[in-house]
Short mmCIF file of C-alpha atoms and ligand atoms in Angstrom, two decimals:
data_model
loop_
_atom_site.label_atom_id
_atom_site.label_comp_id
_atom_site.label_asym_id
_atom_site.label_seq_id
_atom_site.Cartn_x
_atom_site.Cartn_y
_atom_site.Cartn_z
CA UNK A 1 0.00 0.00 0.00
CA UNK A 2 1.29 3.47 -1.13
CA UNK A 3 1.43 6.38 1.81
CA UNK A 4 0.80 10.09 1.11
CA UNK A 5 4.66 10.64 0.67
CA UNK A 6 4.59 8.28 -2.93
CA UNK A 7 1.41 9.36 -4.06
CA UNK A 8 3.23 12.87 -3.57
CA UNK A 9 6.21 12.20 -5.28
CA UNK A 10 4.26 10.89 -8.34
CA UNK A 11 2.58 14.24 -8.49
CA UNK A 12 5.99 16.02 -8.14
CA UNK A 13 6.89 13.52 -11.06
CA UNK A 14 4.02 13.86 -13.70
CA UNK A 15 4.11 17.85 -12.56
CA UNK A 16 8.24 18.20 -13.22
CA UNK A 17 9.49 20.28 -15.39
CA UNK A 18 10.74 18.93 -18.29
CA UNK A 19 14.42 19.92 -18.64
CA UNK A 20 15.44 20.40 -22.33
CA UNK A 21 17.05 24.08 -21.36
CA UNK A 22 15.29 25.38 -25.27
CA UNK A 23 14.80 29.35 -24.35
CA UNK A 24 14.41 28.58 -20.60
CA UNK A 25 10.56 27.75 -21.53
CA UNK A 26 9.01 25.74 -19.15
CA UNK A 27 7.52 23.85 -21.37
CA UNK A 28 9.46 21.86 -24.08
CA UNK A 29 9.18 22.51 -27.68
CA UNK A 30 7.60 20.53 -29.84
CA UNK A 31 10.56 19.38 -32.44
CA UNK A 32 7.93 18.99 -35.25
CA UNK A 33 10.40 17.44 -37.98
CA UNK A 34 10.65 13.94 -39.68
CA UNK A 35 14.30 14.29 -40.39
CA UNK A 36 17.56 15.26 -38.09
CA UNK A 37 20.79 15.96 -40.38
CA UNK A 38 24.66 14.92 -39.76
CA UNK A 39 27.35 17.61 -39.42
CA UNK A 40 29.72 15.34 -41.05
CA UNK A 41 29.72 12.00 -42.95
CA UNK A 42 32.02 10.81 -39.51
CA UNK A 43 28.86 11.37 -37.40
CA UNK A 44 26.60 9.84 -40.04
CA UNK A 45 28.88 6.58 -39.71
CA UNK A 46 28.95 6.50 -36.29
CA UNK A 47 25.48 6.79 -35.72
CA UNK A 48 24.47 4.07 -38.03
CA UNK A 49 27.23 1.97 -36.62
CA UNK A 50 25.31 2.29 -33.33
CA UNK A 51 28.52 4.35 -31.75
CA UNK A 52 26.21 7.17 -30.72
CA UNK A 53 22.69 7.75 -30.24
CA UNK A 54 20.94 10.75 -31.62
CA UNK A 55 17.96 11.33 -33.97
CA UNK A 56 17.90 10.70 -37.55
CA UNK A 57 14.41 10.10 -38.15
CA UNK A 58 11.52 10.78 -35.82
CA UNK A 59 10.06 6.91 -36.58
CA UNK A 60 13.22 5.85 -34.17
CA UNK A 61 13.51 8.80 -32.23
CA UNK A 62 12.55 12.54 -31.56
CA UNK A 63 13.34 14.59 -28.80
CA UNK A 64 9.46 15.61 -28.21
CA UNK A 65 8.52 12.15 -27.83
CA UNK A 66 11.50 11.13 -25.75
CA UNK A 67 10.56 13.58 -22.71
CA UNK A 68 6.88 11.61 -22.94
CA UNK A 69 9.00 8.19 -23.07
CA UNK A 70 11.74 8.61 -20.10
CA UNK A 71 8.25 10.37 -18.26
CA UNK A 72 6.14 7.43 -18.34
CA UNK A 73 9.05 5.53 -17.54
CA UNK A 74 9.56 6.97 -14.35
CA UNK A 75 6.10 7.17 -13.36
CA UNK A 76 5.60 3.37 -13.83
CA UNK A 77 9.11 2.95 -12.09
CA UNK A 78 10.36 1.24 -15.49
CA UNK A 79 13.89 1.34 -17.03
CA UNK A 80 12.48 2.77 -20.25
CA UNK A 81 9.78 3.24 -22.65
CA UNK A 82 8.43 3.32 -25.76
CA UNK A 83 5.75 5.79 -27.37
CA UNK A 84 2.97 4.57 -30.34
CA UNK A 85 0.70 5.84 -31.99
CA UNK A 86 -2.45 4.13 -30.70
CA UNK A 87 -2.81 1.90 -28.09
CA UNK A 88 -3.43 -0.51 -30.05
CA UNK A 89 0.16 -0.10 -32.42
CA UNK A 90 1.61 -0.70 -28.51
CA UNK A 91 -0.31 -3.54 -28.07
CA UNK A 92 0.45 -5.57 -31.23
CA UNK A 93 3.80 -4.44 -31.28
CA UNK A 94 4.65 -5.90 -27.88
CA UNK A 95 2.91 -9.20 -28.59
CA UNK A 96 4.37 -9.56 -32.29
CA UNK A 97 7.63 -9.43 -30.85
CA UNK A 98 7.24 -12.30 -28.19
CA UNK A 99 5.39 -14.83 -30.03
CA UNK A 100 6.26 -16.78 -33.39
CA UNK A 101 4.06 -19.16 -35.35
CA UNK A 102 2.98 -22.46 -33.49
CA UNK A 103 2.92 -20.28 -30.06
CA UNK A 104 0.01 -20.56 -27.41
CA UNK A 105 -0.33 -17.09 -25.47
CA UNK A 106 -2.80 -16.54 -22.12
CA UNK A 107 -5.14 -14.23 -21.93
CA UNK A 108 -7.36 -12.70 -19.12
CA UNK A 109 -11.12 -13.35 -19.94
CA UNK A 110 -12.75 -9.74 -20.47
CA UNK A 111 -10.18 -8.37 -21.78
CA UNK A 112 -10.62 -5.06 -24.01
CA UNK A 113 -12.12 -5.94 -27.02
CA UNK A 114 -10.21 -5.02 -29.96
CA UNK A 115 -6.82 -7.16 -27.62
CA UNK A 116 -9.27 -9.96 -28.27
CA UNK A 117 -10.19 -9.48 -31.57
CA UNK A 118 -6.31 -9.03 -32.45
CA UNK A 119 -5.62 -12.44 -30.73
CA UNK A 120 -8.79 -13.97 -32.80
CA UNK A 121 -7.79 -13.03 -36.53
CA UNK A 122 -4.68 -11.57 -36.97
CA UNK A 123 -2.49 -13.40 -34.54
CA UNK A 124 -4.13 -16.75 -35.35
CA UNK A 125 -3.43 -15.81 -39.49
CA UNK A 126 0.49 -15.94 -38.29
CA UNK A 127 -0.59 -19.17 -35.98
CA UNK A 128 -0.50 -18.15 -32.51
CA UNK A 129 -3.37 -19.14 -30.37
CA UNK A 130 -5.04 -17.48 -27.42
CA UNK A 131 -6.16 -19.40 -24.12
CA UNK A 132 -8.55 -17.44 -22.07
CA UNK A 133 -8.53 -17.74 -18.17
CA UNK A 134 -10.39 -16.27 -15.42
CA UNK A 135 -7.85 -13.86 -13.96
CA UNK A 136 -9.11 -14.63 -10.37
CA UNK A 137 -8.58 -17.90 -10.50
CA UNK A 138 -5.13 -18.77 -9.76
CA UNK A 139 -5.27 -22.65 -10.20
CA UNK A 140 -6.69 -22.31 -13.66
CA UNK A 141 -3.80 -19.42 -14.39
CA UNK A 142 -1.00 -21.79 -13.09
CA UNK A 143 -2.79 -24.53 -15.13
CA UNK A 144 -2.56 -22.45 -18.57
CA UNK A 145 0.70 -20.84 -18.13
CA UNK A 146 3.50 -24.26 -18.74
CA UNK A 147 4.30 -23.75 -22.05
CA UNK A 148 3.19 -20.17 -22.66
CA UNK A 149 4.73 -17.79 -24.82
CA UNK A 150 3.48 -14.85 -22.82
CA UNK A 151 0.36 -14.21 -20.54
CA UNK A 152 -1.59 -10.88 -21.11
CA UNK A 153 -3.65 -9.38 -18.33
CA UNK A 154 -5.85 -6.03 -17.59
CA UNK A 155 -6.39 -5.84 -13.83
CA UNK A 156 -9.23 -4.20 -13.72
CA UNK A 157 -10.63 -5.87 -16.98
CA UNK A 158 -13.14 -4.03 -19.34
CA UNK A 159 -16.34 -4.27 -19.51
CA UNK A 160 -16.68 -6.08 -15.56
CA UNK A 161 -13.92 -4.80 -14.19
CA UNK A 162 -12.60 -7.93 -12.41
CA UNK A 163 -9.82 -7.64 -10.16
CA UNK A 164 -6.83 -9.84 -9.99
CA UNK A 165 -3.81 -10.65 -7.68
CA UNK A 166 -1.01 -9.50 -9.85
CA UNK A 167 1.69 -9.62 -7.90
CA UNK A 168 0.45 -13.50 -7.11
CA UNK A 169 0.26 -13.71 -11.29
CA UNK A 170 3.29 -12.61 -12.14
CA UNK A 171 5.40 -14.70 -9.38
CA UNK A 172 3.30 -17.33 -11.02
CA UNK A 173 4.60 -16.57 -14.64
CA UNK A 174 8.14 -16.07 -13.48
CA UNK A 175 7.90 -19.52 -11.97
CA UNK A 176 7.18 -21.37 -15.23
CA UNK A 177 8.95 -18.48 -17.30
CA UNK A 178 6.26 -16.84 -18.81
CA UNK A 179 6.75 -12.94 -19.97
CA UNK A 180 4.08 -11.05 -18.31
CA UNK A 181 1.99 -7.89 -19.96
CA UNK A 182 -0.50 -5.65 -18.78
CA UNK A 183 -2.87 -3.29 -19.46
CA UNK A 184 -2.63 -0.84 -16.69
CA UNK A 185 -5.39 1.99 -19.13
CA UNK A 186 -7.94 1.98 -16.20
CA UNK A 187 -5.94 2.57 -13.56
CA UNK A 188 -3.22 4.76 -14.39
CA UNK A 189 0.52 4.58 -12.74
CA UNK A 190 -1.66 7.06 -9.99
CA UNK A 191 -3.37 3.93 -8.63
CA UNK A 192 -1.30 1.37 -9.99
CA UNK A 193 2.25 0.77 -10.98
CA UNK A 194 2.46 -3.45 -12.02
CA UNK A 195 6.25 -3.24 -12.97
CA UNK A 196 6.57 -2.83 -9.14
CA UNK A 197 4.67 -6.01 -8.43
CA UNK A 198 6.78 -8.03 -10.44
CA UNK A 199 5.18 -7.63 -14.04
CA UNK A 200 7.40 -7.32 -16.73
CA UNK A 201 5.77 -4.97 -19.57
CA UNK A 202 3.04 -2.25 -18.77
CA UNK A 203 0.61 -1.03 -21.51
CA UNK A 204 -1.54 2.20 -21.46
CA UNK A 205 -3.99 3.42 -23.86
CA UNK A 206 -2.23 7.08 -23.85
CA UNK A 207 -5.74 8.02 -25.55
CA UNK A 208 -7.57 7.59 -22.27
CA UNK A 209 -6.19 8.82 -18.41
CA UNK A 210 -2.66 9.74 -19.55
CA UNK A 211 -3.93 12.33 -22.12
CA UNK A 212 -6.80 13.24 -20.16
CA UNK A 213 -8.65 15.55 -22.51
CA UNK A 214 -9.91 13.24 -25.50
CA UNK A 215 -7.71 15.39 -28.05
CA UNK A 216 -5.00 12.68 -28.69
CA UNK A 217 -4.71 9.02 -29.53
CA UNK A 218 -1.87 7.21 -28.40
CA UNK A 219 0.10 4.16 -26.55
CA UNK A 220 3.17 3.55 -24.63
CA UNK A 221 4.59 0.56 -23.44
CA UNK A 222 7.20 0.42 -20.34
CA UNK A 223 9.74 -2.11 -19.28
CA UNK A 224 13.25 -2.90 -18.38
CA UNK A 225 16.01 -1.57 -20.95
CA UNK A 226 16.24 -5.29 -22.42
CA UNK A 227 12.62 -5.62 -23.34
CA UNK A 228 11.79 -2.12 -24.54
CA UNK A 229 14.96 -3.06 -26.85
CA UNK A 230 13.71 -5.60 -28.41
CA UNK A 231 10.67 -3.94 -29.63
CA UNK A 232 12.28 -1.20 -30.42
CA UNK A 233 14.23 -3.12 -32.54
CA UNK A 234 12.37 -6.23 -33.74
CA UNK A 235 8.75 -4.44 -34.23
CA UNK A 236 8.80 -0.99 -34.17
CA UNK A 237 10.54 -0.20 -37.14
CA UNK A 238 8.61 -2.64 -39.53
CA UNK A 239 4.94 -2.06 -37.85
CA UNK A 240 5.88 2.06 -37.81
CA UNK A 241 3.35 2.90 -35.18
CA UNK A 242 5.00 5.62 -33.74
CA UNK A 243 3.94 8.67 -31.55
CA UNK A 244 4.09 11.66 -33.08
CA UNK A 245 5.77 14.92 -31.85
CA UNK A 246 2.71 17.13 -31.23
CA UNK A 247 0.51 14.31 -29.71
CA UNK A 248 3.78 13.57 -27.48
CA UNK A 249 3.50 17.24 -26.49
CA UNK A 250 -0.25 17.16 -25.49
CA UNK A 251 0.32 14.14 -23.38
CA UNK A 252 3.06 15.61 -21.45
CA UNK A 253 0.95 18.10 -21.05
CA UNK A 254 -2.09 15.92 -19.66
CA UNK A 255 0.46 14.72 -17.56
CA UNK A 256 1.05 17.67 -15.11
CA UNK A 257 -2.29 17.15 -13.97
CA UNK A 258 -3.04 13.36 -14.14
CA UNK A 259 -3.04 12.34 -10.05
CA UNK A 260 -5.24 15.42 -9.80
CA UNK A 261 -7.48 14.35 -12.39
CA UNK A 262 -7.28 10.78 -11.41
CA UNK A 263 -8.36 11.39 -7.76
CA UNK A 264 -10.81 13.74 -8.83
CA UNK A 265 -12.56 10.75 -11.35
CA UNK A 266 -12.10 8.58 -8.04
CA UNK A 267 -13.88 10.71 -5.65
CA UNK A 268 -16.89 11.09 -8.61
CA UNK A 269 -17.17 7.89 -9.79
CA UNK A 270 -17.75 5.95 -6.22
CA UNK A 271 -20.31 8.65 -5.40
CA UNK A 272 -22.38 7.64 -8.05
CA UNK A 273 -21.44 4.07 -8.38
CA UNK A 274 -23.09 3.73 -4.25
CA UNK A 275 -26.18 6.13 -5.47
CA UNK A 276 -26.70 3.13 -8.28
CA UNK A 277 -25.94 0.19 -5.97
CA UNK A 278 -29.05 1.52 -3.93
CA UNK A 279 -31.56 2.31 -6.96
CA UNK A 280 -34.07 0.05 -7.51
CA UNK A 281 -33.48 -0.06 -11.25
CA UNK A 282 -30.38 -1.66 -10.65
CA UNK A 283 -29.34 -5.53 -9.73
CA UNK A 284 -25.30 -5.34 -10.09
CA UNK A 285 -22.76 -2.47 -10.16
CA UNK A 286 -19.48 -3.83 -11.59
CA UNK A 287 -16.92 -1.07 -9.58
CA UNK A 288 -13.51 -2.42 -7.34
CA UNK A 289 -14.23 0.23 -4.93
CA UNK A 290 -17.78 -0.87 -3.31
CA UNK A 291 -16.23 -3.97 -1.97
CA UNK A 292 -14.34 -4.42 1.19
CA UNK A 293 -11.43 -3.06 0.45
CA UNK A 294 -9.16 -3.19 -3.00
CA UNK A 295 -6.68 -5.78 -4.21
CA UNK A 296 -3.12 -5.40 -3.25
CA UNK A 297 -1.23 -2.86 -5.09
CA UNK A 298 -4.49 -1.10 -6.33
CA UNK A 299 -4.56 1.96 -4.14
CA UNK A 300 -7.30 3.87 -5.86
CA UNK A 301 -9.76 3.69 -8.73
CA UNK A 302 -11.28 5.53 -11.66
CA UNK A 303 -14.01 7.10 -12.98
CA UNK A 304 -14.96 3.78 -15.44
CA UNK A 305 -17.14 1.51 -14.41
CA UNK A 306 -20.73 -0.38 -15.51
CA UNK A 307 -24.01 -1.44 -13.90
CA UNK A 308 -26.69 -3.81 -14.78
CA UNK A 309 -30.41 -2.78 -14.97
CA UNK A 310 -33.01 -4.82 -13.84
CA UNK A 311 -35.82 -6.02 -16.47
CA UNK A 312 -37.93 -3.94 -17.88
CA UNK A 313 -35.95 -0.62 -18.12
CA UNK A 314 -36.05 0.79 -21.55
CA UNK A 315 -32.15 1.55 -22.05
CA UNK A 316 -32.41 3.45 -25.35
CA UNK A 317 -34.82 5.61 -23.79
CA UNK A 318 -32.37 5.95 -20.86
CA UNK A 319 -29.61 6.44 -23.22
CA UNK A 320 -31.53 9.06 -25.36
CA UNK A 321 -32.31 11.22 -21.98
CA UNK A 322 -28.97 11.89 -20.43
CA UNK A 323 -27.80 15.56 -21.34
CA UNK A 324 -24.56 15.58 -19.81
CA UNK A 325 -23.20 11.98 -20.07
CA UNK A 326 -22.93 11.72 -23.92
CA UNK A 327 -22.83 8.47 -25.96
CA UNK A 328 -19.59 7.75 -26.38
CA UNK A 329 -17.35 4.48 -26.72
CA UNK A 330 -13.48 5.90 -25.51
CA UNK A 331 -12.85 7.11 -21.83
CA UNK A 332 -10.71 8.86 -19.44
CA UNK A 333 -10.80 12.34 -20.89
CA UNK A 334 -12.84 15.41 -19.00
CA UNK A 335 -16.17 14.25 -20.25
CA UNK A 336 -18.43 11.65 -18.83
CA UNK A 337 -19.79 8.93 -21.21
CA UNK A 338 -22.30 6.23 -21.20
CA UNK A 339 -22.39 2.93 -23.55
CA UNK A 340 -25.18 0.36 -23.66
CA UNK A 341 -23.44 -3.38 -23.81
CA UNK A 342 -26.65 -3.82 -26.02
CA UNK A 343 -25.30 -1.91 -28.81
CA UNK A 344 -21.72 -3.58 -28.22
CA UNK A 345 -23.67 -6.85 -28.86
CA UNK A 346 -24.65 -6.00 -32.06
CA UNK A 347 -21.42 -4.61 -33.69
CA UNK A 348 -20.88 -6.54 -36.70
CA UNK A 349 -17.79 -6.38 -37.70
CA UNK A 350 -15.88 -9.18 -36.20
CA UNK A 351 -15.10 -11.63 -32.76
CA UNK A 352 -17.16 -10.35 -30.72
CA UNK A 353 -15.98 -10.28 -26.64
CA UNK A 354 -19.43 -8.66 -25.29
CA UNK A 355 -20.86 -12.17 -26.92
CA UNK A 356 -18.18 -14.56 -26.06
CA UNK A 357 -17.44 -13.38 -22.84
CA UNK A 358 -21.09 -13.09 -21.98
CA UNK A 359 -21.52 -9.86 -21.26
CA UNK A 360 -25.01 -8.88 -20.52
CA UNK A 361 -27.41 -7.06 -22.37
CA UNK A 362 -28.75 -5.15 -19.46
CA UNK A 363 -25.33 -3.70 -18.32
CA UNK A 364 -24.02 -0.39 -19.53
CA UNK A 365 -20.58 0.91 -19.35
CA UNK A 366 -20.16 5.07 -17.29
CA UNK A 367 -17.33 6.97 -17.95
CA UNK A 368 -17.64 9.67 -14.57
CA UNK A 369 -15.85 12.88 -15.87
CA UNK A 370 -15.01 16.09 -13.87
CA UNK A 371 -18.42 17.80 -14.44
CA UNK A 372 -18.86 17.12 -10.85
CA UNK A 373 -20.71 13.99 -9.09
CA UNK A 374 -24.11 15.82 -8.17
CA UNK A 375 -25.02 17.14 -11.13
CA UNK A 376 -24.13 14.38 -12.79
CA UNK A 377 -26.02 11.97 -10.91
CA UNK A 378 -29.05 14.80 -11.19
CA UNK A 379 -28.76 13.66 -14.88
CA UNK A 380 -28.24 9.95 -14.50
CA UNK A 381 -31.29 9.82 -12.00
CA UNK A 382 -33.73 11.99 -14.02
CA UNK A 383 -32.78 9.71 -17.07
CA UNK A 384 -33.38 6.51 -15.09
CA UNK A 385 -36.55 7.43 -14.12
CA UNK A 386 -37.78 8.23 -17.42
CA UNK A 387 -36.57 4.68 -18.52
CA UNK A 388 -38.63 2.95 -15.87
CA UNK A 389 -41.34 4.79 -17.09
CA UNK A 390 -40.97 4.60 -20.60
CA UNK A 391 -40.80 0.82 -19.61
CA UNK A 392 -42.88 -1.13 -22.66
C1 PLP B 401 -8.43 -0.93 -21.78
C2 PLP B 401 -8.04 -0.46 -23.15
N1 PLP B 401 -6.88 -0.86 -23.67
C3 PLP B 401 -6.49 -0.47 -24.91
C4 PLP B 401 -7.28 0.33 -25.68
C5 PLP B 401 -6.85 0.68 -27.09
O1 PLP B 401 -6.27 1.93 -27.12
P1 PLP B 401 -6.35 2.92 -28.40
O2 PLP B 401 -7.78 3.23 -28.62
O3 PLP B 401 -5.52 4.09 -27.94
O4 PLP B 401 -5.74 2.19 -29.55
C6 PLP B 401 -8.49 0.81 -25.18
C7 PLP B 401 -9.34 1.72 -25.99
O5 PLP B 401 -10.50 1.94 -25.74
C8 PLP B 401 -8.90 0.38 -23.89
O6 PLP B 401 -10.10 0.74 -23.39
#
């Protein structure tokens, strides 16, 4: 469990200046260029012979992005890390470089959907399969894992949100070998930092918390120096998905005010996630902060989370009446967002997780922004009511 002191170094952290000494401006440049020229054919030789390290492209490297990449590294307490351009491109290109044809990798069940739908067509065309465990059940992980080429896991998941032991995982994993991944999007290295617990690779969608303001898409991936290495060399360069300069810039700027942000989704989202456990249009709210207390190493939680209504509450009537939730399928920026798992259901293009992992039909997915929880709820309540009268 974190004390005040490390949540307030993290702020001091994702608040720092960013030392680049360009005009004494306090915040970096953006070094919006593709190329970087040599002073002399000598330099050009010794860079490509690997003797120094400097920018010649900004697919490998740009300043810009760099700050972002050494940033997030220190915030997840990682060696390095690498910037994409979705977090998807960090995603694939951090399982393309661990597996090879013939491979088997584990999965957590409910994990986010387009993971699964990578693991379903294009890593089975290159003939790597993907087992699917419950994440909470540690005989049935340590069951999967001999023989694994990697094991994936999002603690909390999408969709349910299911919590896992992941410093119990990844011991697990390092017993039989296995490299361990996660998607740490929901949390945030605020109220989570895996690499600490014995994970080895850490993936964010940079499009959600770490951006903050739904103006960039983007990934990163974090690790030790040997890891981040190899997919910066074996997948990187080939798949291309890198971050670009000025989207680098805007997340450094979300950034500065992520634990802020972060605590301030926290403190909204369990308001109205106990208002809905107490409605009587609701059976289930899926949030890891109504139970007893959190899993280990989760010291706080964020502003996404789903409930389940009971029978007979018209949901697209619901939907249609909010005014300040919008419909909306990202997350984690300012704005707070609502998505029926019924319309999931029926996307056509595609495996489809809300299907195969059951999700049900009744259960929609909140994203609690920064309007503030009171008003919000005003809205959420006023719309629910309507539903259960609009009830055919
Ligand atoms: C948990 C999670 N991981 C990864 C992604 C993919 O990130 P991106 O949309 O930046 O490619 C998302 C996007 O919604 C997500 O919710």
């Amino acid at each position: 469990m974190k004390d005040a002191d490390d949540l307030f170094d993290l702020a001091s952290l994702a608040v720092a200046h960013d030392e680049t000494n360009a005009f004494d401006a306090v915040v970096p440049p953006i070094v919006q260029t593709s190329l970087f020229t040599f002073s002399s054919y000598a330099e050009m030789e010794e860079t490509y012979r690997g003797l120094k390290v400097r920018p010649t492209y900004s697919r490998g490297l740009n300043p810009t992005v760099r700050i972002f990449e050494e940033k997030l590294a220190q915030l997840e307490g990682a060696e390095d890390a690498l910037g994409f351009g979705s977090g998807m491109a960090a995603i694939s290109s951090t399982i393309f470089t661990f597996v090879k044809p013939g491979d088997r990798i584990v999965c957590v069940r409910h994990c986010y959907p387009d993971t699964y739908r990578l693991n379903e067509t294009l890593l089975k065309r290159f003939g790597v399969t993907a087992q699917y465990v419950d994440g909470r059940d540690q005989d049935a992980v340590a069951a999967a894992l001999p023989g694994a080429a990697l094991f994936y896991m999002e603690s909390p998941t999408s969709w349910i949100f299911e919590t896992h032991d992941i410093r119990a995982l990844a011991a697990l994993a390092k017993r039989h070998d296995v490299l361990t991944v996660i998607d740490n999007s929901w949390a945030s290295p605020v109220f989570q930092r895996p690499i600490t617990m014995g994970v080895d690779l850490v993936l964010h969608s940079a499009s959600k918390y770490l951006g903050g303001h739904s103006d960039v898409v983007a990934g990163v991936v974090a690790g030790s120096n040997k890891l981040i290495g190899q997919i910066r060399s074996a997948t990187l360069p080939y798949l291309g998905g890198k971050l670009s300069p000025f989207d680098a810039w805007l997340l450094l700027r979300g950034l500065r005010t992520l634990p802020i942000r972060m605590r301030a989704h926290e403190a909204a989202g369990l308001s109205i996630a106990r208002r809905l456990a107490t409605h009587d249009a609701v059976v289930k709210v899926h949030h890891p902060g109504l139970g007893n207390h959190l899993p280990d190493g989760l010291i706080g939680t964020s502003g996404l989370f789903s409930f389940e209504f009971r029978p007979g509450i018209d949901i697209p009537a619901f939907a249609d009446k909010l005014r300040l939730f919008k419909l909306g399928v990202s997350w984690g920026g300012h704005e707070s967002l609502v998505v029926p798992a019924e319309v999931v259901r029926k996307q056509a293009a595609g495996p489809n997780s809300a299907i195969d992992f059951g999700i049900d039909a009744r259960c929609v997915r909140l994203h609690v922004g920064l309007e503030g929880a009171d008003v919000l709820w005003s809205d959420l309540a006023g719309a629910i009511d309507f539903a259960a009268r609009a009830q055919t």
